[in-house]
mmCIF file of C-alpha atoms in Angstrom:
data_model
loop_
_atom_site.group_PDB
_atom_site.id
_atom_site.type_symbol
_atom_site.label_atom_id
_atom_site.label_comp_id
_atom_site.label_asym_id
_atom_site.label_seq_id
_atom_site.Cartn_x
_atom_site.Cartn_y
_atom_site.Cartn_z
ATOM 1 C CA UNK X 1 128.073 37.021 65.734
ATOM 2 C CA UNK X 2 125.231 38.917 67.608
ATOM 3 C CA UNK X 3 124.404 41.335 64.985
ATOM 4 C CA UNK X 4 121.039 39.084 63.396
ATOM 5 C CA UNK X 5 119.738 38.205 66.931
ATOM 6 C CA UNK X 6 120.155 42.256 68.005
ATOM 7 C CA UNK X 7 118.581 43.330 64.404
ATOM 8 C CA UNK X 8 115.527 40.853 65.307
ATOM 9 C CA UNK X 9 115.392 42.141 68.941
ATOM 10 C CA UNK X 10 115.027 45.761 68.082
ATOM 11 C CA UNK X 11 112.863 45.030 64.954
ATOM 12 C CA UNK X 12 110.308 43.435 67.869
ATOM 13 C CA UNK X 13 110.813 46.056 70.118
ATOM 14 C CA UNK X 14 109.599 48.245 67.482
ATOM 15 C CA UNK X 15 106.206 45.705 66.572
ATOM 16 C CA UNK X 16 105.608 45.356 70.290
ATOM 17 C CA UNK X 17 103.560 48.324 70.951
ATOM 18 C CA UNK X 18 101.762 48.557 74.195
ATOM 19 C CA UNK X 19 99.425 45.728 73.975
ATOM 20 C CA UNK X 20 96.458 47.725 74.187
ATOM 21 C CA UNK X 21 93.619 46.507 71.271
ATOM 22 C CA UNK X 22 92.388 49.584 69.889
ATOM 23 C CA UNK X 23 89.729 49.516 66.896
ATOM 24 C CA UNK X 24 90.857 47.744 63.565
ATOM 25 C CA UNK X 25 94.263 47.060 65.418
ATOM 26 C CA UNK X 26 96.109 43.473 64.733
ATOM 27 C CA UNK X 27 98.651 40.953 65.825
ATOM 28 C CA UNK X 28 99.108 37.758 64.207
ATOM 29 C CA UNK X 29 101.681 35.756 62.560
ATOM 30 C CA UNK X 30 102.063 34.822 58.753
ATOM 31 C CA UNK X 31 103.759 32.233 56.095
ATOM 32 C CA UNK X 32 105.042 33.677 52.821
ATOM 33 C CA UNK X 33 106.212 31.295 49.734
ATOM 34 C CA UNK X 34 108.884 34.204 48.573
ATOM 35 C CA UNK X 35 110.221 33.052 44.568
ATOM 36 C CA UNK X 36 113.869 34.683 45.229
ATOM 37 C CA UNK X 37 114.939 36.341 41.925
ATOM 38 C CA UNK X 38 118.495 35.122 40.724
ATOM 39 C CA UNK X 39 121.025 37.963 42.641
ATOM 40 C CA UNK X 40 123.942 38.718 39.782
ATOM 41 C CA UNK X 41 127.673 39.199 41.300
ATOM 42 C CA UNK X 42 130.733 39.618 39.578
ATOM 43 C CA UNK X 43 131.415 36.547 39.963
ATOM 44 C CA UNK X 44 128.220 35.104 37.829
ATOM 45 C CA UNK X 45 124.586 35.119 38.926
ATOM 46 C CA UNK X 46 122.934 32.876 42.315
ATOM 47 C CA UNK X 47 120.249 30.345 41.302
ATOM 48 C CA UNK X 48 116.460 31.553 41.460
ATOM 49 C CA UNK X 49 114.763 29.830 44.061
ATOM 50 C CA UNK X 50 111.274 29.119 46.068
ATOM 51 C CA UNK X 51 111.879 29.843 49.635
ATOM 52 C CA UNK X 52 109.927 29.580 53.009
ATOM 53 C CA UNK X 53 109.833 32.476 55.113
ATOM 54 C CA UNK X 54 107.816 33.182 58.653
ATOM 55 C CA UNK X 55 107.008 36.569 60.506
ATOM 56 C CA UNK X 56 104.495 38.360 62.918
ATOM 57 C CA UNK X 57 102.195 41.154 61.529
ATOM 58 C CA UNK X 58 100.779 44.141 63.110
ATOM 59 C CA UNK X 59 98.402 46.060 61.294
ATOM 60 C CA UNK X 60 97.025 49.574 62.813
ATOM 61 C CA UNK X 61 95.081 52.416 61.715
ATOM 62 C CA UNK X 62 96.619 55.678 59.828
ATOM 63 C CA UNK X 63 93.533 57.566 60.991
ATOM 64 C CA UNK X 64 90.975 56.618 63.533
ATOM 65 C CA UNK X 65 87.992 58.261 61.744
ATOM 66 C CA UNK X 66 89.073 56.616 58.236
ATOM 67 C CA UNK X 67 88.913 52.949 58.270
ATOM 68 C CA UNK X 68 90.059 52.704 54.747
ATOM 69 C CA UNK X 69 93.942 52.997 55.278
ATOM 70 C CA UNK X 70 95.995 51.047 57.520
ATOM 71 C CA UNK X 71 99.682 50.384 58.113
ATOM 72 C CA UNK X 72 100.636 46.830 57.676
ATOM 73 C CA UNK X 73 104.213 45.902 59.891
ATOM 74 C CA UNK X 74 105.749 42.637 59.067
ATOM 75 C CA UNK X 75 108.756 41.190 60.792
ATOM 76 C CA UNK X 76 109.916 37.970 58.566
ATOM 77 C CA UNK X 77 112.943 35.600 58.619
ATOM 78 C CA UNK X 78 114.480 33.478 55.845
ATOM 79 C CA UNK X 79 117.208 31.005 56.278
ATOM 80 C CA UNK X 80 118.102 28.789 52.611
ATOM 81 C CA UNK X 81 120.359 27.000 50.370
ATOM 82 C CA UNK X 82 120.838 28.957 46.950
ATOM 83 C CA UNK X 83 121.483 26.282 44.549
ATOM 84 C CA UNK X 84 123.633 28.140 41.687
ATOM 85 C CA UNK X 85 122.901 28.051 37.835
ATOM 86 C CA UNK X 86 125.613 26.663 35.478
ATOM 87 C CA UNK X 87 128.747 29.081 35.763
ATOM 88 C CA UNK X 88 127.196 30.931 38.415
ATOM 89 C CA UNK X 89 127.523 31.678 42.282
ATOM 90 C CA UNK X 90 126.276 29.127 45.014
ATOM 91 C CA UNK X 91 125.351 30.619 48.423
ATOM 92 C CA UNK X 92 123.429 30.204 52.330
ATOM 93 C CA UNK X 93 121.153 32.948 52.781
ATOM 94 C CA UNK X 94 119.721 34.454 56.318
ATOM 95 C CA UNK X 95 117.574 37.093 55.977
ATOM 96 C CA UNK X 96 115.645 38.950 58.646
ATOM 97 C CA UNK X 97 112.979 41.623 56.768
ATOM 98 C CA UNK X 98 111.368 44.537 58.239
ATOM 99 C CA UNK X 99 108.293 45.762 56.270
ATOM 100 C CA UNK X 100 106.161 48.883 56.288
ATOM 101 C CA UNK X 101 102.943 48.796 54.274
ATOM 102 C CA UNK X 102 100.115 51.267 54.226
ATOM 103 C CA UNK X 103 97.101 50.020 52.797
ATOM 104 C CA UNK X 104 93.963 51.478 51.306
ATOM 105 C CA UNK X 105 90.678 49.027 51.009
ATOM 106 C CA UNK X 106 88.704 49.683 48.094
ATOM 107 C CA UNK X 107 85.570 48.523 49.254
ATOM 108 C CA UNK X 108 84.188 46.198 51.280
ATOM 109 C CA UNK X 109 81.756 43.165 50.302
ATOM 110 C CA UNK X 110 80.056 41.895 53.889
ATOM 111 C CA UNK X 111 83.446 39.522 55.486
ATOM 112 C CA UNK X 112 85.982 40.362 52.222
ATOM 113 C CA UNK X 113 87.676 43.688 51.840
ATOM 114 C CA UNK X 114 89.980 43.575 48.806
ATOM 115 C CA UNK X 115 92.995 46.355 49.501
ATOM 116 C CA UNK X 116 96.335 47.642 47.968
ATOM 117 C CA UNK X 117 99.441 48.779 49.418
ATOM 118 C CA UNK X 118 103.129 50.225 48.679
ATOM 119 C CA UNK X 119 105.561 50.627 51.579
ATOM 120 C CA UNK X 120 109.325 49.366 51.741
ATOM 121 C CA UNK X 121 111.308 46.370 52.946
ATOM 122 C CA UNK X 122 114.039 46.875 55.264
ATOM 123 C CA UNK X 123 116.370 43.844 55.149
ATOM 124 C CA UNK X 124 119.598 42.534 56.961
ATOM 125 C CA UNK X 125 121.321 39.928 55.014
ATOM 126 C CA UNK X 126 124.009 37.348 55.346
ATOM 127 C CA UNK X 127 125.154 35.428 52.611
ATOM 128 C CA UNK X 128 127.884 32.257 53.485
ATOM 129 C CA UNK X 129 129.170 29.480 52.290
ATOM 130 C CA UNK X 130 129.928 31.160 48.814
ATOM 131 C CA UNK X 131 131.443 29.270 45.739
ATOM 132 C CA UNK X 132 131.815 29.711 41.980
ATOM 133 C CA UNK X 133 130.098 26.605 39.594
ATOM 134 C CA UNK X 134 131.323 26.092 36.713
ATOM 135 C CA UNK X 135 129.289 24.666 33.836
ATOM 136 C CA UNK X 136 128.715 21.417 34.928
ATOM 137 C CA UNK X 137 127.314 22.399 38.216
ATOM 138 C CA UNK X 138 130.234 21.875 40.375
ATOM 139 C CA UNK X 139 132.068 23.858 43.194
ATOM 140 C CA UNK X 140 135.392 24.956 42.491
ATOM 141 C CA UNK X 141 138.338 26.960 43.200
ATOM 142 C CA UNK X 142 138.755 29.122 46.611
ATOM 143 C CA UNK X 143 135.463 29.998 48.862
ATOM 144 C CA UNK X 144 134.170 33.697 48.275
ATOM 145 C CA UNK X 145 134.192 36.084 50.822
ATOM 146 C CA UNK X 146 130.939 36.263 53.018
ATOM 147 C CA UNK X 147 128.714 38.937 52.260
ATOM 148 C CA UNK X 148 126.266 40.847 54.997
ATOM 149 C CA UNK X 149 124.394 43.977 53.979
ATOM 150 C CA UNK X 150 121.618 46.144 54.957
ATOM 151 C CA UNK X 151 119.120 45.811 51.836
ATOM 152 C CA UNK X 152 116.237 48.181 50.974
ATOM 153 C CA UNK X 153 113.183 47.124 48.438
ATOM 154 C CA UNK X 154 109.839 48.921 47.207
ATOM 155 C CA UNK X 155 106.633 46.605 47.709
ATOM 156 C CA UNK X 156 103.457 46.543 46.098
ATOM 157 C CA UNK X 157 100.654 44.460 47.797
ATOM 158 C CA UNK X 158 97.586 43.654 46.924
ATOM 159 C CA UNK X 159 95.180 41.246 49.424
ATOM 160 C CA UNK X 160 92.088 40.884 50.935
ATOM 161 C CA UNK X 161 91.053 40.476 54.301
ATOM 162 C CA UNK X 162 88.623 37.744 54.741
ATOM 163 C CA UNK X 163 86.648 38.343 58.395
ATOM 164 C CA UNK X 164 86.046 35.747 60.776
ATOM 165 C CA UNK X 165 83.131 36.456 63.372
ATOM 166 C CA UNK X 166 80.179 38.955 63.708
ATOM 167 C CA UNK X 167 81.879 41.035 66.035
ATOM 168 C CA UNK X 168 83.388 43.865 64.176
ATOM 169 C CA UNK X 169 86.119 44.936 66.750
ATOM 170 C CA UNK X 170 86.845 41.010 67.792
ATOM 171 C CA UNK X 171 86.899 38.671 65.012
ATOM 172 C CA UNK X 172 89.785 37.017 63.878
ATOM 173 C CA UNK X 173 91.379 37.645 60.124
ATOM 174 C CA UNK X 174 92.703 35.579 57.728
ATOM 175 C CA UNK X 175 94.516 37.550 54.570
ATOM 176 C CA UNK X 176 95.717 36.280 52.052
ATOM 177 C CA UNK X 177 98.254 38.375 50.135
ATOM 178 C CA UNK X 178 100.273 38.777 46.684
ATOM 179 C CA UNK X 179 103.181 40.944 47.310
ATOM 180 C CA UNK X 180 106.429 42.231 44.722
ATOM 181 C CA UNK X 181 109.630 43.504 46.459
ATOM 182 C CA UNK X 182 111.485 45.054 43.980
ATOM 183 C CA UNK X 183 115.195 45.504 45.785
ATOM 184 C CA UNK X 184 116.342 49.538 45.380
ATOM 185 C CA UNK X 185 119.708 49.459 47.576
ATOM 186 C CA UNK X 186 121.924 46.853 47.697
ATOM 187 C CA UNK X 187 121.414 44.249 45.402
ATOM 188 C CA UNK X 188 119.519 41.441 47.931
ATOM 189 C CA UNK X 189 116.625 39.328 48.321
ATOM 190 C CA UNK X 190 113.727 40.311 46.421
ATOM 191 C CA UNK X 191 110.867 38.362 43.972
ATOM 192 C CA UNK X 192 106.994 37.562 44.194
ATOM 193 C CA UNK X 193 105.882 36.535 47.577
ATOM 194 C CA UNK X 194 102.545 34.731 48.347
ATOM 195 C CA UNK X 195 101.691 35.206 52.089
ATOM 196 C CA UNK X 196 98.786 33.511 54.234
ATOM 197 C CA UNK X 197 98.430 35.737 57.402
ATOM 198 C CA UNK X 198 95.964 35.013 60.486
ATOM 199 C CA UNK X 199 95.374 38.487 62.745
ATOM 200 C CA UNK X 200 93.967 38.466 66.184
#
């Protein structure tokens, strides 16, 4: 019963860093539109769907004396309906997503600095209120068993930081960010994400 809020307690504990601001380091909070891919069971396949999900970021230097890389640390949560295709699998998601980025800027253009990134996604998943659909979209026979699972996926990023003041070491950032996660164990919650992000 516990097990999401402890996974989202020690993911924080993990984000919250002594708050001390050093140079190029960021807290902030983001929205991502995440398009789930369709997850296939034995059972038949869940519907795809476009889903909400909200996080905090913290972004840090790799190096100090190289302000082209940085690591990017997202905490995100997801809680949906999964509306199944004909014959397939209908199911309640909650999700809670921990995600380590580095990133590499390729240049930098006055306030925009396009960047890249790969990292992973480190996911803990529940999946309830699971039913087979038969061809004409409704429920039927006995509920499936709940599923929860620790998920891994491989993301690509790419974004672009978009400065907000003259100060260099003070101004506020808004990103906005295309990002893949590709799931690699356990088959989970993965798709093309859009996320808007604003950094202190």
């Amino acid at each position: 019963m516990y097990r999401p809020f402890q996974l989202g307690l020690v993911s924080a504990l993990c984000l919250a860093t002594p708050f001390v601001m050093a140079k190029g380091e960021r807290y902030g909070a983001s929205v991502n539109v995440l398009a789930v891919e369709s997850i296939k069971y034995d059972e038949g396949s869940s519907g795809d769907k476009q889903s909400l999900r909200y996080g905090f970021v913290h972004t840090r230097p790799i190096d100090e004396t190289n302000n082209r890389w940085r690591w990017w640390l997202g905490l995100n949560y997801l809680q949906d309906q999964f509306t199944a295709p004909n014959n397939g699998v209908y199911q309640e998601a909650t999700n809670f997503e921990f995600r380590v980025v580095p990133q590499f800027a390729l240049s930098s253009w006055s306030v925009f600095t396009p960047y890249i990134g790969a990292g992973l996604s480190l996911g803990y998943s529940q999946y309830t209120n699971r039913w087979k659909v038969d061809d004409e979209g409704f429920k039927y026979g006995s509920q499936l068993q709940d599923i929860e699972q620790f998920e891994v996926g491989a993301v690509a990023t790419f974004g672009a930081v978009i400065k907000l003041g003259s100060n260099p070491d003070a101004h506020l950032q808004v990103i906005p960010q295309l990002s893949y996660i590709a799931p690699i164990y356990n088959n989970g919650i993965g798709g093309a994400e859009l996320t808007i992000s604003l950094l202190f």
